Short mmCIF file of C-alpha atoms in Angstrom, two decimals:
data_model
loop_
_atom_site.label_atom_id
_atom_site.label_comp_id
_atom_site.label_asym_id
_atom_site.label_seq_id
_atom_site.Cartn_x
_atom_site.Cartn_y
_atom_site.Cartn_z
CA UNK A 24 12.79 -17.84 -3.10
CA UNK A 25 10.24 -18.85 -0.66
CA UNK A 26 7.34 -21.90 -1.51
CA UNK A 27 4.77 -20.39 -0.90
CA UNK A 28 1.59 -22.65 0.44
CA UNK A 29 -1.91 -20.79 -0.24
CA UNK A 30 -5.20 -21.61 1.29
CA UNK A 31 -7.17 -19.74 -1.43
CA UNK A 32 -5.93 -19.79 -5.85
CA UNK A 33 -4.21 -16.73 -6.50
CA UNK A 34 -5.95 -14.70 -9.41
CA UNK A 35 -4.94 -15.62 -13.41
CA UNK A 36 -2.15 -12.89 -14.39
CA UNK A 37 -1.18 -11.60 -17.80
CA UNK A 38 0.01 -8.29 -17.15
CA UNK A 39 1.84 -8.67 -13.94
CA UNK A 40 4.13 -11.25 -12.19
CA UNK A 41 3.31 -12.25 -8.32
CA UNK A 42 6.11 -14.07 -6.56
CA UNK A 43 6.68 -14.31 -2.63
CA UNK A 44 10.49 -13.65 -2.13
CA UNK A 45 9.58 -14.17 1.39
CA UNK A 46 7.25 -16.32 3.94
CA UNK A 47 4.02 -13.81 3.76
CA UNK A 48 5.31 -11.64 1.56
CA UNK A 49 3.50 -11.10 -1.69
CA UNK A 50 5.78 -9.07 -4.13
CA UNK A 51 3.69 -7.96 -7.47
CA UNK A 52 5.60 -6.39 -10.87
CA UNK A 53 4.30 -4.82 -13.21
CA UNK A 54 5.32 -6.67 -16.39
CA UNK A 55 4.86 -3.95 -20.09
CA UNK A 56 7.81 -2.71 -20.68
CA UNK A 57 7.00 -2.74 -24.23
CA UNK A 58 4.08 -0.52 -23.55
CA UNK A 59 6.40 1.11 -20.54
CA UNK A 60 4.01 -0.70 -18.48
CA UNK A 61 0.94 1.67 -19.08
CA UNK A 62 -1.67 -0.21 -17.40
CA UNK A 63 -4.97 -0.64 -19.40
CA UNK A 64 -8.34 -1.98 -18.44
CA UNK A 65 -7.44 -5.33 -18.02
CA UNK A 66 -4.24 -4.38 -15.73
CA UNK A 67 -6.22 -2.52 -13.91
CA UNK A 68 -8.92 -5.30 -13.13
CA UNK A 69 -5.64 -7.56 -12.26
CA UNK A 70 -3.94 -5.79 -9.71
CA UNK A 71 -7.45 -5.25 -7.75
CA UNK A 72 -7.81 -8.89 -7.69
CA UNK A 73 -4.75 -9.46 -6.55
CA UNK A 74 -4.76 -6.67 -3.96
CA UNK A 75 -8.09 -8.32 -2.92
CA UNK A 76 -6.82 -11.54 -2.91
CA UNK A 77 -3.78 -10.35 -0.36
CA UNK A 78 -6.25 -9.49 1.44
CA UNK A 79 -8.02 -12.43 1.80
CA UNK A 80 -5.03 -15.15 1.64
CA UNK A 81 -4.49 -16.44 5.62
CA UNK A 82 -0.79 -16.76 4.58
CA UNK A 83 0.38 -13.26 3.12
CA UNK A 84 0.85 -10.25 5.18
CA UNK A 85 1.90 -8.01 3.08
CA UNK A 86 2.06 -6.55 -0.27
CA UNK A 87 5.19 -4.90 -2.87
CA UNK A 88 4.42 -2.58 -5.86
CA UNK A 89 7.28 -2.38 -8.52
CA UNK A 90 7.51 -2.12 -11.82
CA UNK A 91 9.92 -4.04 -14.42
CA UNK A 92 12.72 -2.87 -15.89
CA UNK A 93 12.99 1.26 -14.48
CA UNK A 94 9.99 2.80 -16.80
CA UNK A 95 7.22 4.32 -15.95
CA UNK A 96 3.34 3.33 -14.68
CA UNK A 97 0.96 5.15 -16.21
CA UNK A 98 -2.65 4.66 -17.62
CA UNK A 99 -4.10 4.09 -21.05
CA UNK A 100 -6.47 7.58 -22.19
CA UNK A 101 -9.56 5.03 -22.05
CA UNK A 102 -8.31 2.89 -19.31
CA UNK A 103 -11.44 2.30 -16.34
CA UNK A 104 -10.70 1.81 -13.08
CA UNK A 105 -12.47 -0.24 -10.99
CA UNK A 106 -13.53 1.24 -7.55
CA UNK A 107 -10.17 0.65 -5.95
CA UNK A 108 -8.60 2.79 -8.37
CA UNK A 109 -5.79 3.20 -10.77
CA UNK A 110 -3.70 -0.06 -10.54
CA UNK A 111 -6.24 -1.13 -7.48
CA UNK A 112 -4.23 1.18 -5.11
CA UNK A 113 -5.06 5.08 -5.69
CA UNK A 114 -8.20 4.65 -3.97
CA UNK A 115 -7.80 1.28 -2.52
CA UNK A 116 -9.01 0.84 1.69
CA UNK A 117 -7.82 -2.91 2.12
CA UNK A 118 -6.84 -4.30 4.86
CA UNK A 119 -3.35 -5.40 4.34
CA UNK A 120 -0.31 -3.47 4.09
CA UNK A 121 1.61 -2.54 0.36
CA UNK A 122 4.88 -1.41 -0.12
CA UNK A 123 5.89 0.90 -3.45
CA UNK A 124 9.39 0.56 -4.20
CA UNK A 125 9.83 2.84 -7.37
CA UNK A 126 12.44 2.15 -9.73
CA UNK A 127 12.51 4.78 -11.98
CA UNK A 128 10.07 6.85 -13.17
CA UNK A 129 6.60 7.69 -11.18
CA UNK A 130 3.87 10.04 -13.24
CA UNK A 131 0.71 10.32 -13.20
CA UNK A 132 -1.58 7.37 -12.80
CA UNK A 133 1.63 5.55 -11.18
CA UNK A 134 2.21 8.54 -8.92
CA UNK A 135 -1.40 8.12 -7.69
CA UNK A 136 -0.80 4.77 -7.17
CA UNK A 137 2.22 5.43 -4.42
CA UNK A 138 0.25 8.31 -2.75
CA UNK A 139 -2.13 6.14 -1.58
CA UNK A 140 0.72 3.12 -0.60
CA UNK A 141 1.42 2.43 2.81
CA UNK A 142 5.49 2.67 2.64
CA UNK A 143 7.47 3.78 -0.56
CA UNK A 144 11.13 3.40 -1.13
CA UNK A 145 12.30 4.60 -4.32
CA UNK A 146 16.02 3.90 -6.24
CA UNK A 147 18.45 7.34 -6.29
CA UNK A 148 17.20 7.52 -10.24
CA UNK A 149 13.54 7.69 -9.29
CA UNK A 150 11.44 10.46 -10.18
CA UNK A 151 8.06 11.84 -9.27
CA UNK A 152 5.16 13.92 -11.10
CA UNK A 153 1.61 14.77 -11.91
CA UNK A 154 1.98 15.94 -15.06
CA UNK A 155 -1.25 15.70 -16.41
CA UNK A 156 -1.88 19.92 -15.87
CA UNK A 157 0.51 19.55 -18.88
CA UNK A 158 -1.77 17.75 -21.29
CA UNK A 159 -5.09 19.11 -20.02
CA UNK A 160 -6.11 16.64 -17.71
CA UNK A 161 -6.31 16.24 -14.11
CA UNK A 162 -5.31 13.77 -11.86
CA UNK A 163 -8.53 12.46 -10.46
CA UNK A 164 -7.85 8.86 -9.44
CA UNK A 165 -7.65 10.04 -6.02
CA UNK A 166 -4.42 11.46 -5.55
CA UNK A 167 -5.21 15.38 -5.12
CA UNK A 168 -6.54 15.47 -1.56
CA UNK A 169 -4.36 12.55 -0.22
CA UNK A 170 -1.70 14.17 -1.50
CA UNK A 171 -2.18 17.74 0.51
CA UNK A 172 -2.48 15.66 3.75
CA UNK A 173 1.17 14.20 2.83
CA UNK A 174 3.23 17.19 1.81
CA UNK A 175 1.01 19.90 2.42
CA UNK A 176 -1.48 22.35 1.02
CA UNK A 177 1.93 24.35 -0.46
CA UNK A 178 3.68 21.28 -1.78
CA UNK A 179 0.76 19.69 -3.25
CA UNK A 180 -0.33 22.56 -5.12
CA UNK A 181 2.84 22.65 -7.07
CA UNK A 182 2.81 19.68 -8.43
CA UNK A 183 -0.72 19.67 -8.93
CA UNK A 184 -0.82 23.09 -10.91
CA UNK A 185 2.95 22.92 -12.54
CA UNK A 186 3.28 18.94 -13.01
CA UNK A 187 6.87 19.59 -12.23
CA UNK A 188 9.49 16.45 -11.88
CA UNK A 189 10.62 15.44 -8.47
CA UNK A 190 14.01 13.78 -7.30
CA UNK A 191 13.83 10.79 -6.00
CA UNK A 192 15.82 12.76 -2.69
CA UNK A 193 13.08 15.96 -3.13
CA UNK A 194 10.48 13.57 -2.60
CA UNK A 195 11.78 12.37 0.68
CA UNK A 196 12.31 15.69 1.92
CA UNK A 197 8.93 16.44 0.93
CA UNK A 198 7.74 13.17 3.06
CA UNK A 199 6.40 11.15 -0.51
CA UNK A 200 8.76 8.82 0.47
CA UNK A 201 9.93 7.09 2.97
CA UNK A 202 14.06 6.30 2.27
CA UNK A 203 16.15 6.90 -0.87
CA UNK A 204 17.87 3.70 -1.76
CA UNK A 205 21.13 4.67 -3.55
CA UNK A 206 23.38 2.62 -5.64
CA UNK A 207 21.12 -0.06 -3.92
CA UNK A 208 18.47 -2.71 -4.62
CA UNK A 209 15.28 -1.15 -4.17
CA UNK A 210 13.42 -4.30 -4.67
CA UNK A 211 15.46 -6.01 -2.31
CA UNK A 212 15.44 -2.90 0.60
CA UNK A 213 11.07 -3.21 0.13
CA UNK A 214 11.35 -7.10 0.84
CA UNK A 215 13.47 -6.55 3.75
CA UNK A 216 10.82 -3.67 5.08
CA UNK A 217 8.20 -6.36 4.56
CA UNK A 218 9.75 -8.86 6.19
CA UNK A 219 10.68 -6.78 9.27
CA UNK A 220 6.45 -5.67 9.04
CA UNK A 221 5.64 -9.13 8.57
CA UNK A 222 7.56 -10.86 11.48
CA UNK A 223 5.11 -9.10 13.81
CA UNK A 224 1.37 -10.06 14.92
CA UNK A 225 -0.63 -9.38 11.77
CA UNK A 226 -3.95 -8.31 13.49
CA UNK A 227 -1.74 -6.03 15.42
CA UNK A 228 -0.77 -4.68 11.87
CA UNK A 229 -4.08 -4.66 10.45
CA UNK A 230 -5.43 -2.54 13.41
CA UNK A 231 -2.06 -0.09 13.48
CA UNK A 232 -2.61 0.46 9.84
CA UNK A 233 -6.46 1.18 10.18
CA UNK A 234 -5.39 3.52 12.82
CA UNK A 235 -2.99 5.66 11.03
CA UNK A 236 -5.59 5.75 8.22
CA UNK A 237 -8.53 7.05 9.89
CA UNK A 238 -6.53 10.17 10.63
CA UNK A 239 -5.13 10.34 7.45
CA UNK A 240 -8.48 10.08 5.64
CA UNK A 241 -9.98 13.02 7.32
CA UNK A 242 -11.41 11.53 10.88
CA UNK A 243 -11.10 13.57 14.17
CA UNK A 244 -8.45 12.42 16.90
CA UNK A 245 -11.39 11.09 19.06
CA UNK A 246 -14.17 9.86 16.83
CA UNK A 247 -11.33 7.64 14.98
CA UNK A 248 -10.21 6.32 17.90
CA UNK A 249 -13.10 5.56 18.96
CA UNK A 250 -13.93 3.73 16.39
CA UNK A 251 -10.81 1.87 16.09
CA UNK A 252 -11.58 0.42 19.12
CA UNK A 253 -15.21 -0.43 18.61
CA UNK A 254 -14.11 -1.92 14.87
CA UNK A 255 -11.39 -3.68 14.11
CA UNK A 256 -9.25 -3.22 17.55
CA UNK A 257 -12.80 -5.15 19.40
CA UNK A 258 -11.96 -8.50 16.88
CA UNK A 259 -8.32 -9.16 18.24
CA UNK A 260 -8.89 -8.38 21.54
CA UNK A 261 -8.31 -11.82 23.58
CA UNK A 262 -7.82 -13.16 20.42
CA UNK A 263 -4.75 -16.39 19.79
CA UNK A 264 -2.02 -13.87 18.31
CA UNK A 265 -2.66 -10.84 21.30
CA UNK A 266 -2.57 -13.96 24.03
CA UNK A 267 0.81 -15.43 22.52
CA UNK A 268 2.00 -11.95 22.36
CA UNK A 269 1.27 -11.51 25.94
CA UNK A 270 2.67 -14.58 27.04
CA UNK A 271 5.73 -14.48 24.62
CA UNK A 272 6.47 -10.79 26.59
CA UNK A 273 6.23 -12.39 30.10
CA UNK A 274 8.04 -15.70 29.31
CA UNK A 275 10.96 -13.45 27.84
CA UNK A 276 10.40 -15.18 24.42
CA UNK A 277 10.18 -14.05 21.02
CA UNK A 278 5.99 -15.13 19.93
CA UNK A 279 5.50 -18.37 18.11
CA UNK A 280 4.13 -17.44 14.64
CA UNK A 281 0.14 -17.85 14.60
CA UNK A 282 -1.64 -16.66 10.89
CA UNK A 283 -4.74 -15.38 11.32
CA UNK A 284 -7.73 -17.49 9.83
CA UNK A 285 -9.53 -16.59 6.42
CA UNK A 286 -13.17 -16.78 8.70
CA UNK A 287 -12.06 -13.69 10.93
CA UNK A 288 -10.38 -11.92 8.24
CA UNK A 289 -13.23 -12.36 6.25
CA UNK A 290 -16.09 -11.23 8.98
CA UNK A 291 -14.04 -7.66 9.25
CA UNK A 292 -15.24 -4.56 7.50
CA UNK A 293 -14.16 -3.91 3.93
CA UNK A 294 -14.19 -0.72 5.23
CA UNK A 295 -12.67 0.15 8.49
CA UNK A 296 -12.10 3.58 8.04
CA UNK A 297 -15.24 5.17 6.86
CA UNK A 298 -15.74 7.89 9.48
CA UNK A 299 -17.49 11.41 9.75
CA UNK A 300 -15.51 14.23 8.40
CA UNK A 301 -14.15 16.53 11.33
CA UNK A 302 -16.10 19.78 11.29
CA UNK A 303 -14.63 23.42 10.99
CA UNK A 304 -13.71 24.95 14.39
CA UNK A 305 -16.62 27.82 15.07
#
């Protein structure tokens, strides 16, 4: 287990453990599994501190979602979200990185959560759903229209209107996830994913991330890039980690590790990706 050394006090936890199993690497578990770790109010308000606080800490990288023991994450009937969403990730923009890996079971609010995720790696026993057509709800923590942009207007549709249960190996055919870990360590497979993401330049990751995202969220090939270069892309440019990189290629050298300061991190957009919806074609 690493030591980790933070520049900024991580966030007072009741509901959840943090723990960095690696150098950068923040891994977060959700900790009711006497409540089958339904996250409430207060959960809720916990993990978006400590997503914001991953954020914000010079020394992480990158973030891991699990959950203890192989039940599910779901949400209280009269849980409130704050504006980041169920669990701080269904609707969460951040700048950093998070890895799901899913132990076992993955509906509703907990299903929104991964949707929205950055990687997800789930155990052979995992399962999927958004069962809440079932009880007369609707999943409205953002997962509906990130979802059709993942699997498609065909997929998404039935599990939205039939709340049936995926496979953990459906999924990944569908594209919800990434790899299938079997008779494996999932936990351990999403820290070795994190490491790998966090051994390279993390403004490089920042901007590759913001990148992907634009398009995902709805932005136009040319307006995103665009503004991918004019936003975040414009703050690394000549900055100490794209120089070493540079001169780390040329020398024929792997690139000495540089964090990237709190101040810069701090000056960029809380919102990178906002962008102008791509009109219909005439």
């Amino acid at each position: 287990m690493a030591s980790p050394k933070f520049s900024t006090q991580p966030p007072p936890t009741l509901l959840t453990r943090i723990s960095c199993p690696k150098p950068h690497v923040l891994l977060v578990t959700l900790s009711r599994p006497k409540s089958l770790n339904c996250i409430n109010t207060a959960g809720h308000e916990e993990l978006s501190a400590i997503w914001d606080w991953l954020d914000n800490e010079p020394s992480l990288r990158i973030g891991i979602i699990t959950e203890w023991d192989t039940a599910n994450a779901s949400s209280s009937p009269r849980g409130i979200h704050p504006p980041s969403g169920f669990g701080g990730l269904s609707q969460r923009t951040g700048k950093k990185p998070v890895i799901a890996a899913v132990n076992g079971i993955c509906f509703g609010g907990g299903c929104e959560m991964i949707i929205n995720t950055d990687i997800v790696l789930a155990s052979s026993s995992a399962t999927f759903a958004l069962p809440e057509v079932k009880r007369g709800v609707v999943a409205i923590a953002g997962a509906l229209p990130r979802l059709v942009r993942t699997v498609g207007r065909q997929r998404a549709m039935e599990m939205a209107l039939t709340g049936r249960v995926l496979k953990a190996e459906e999924a990944r055919e569908w594209g919800l996830c990434n790899k299938v870990v079997v008779d494996g360590d999932v936990v351990g497979e999403a820290v070795r994913w994190a490491e790998d993401i966090a051994s390279n330049s993390p403004d490089s990751v920042i901007v590759s991330r913001a990148g992907v995202k634009m398009g995902w969220e709805g932005c136009g090939v040319q307006e995103g890039t665009e503004r991918l270069k004019e936003g975040v892309y414009g703050r690394i440019v000549g900055g100490e980690n794209m120089r070493e990189g540079v001169k780390a290629f040329v020398e024929k050298r792997g690139p000495r590790e540089i964090t990237t300061k709190k101040s810069k991190q701090a000056s960029w957009s809380k919102d990178p990706y906002a962008c102008t919806p791509p009109k219909d074609p005439p």
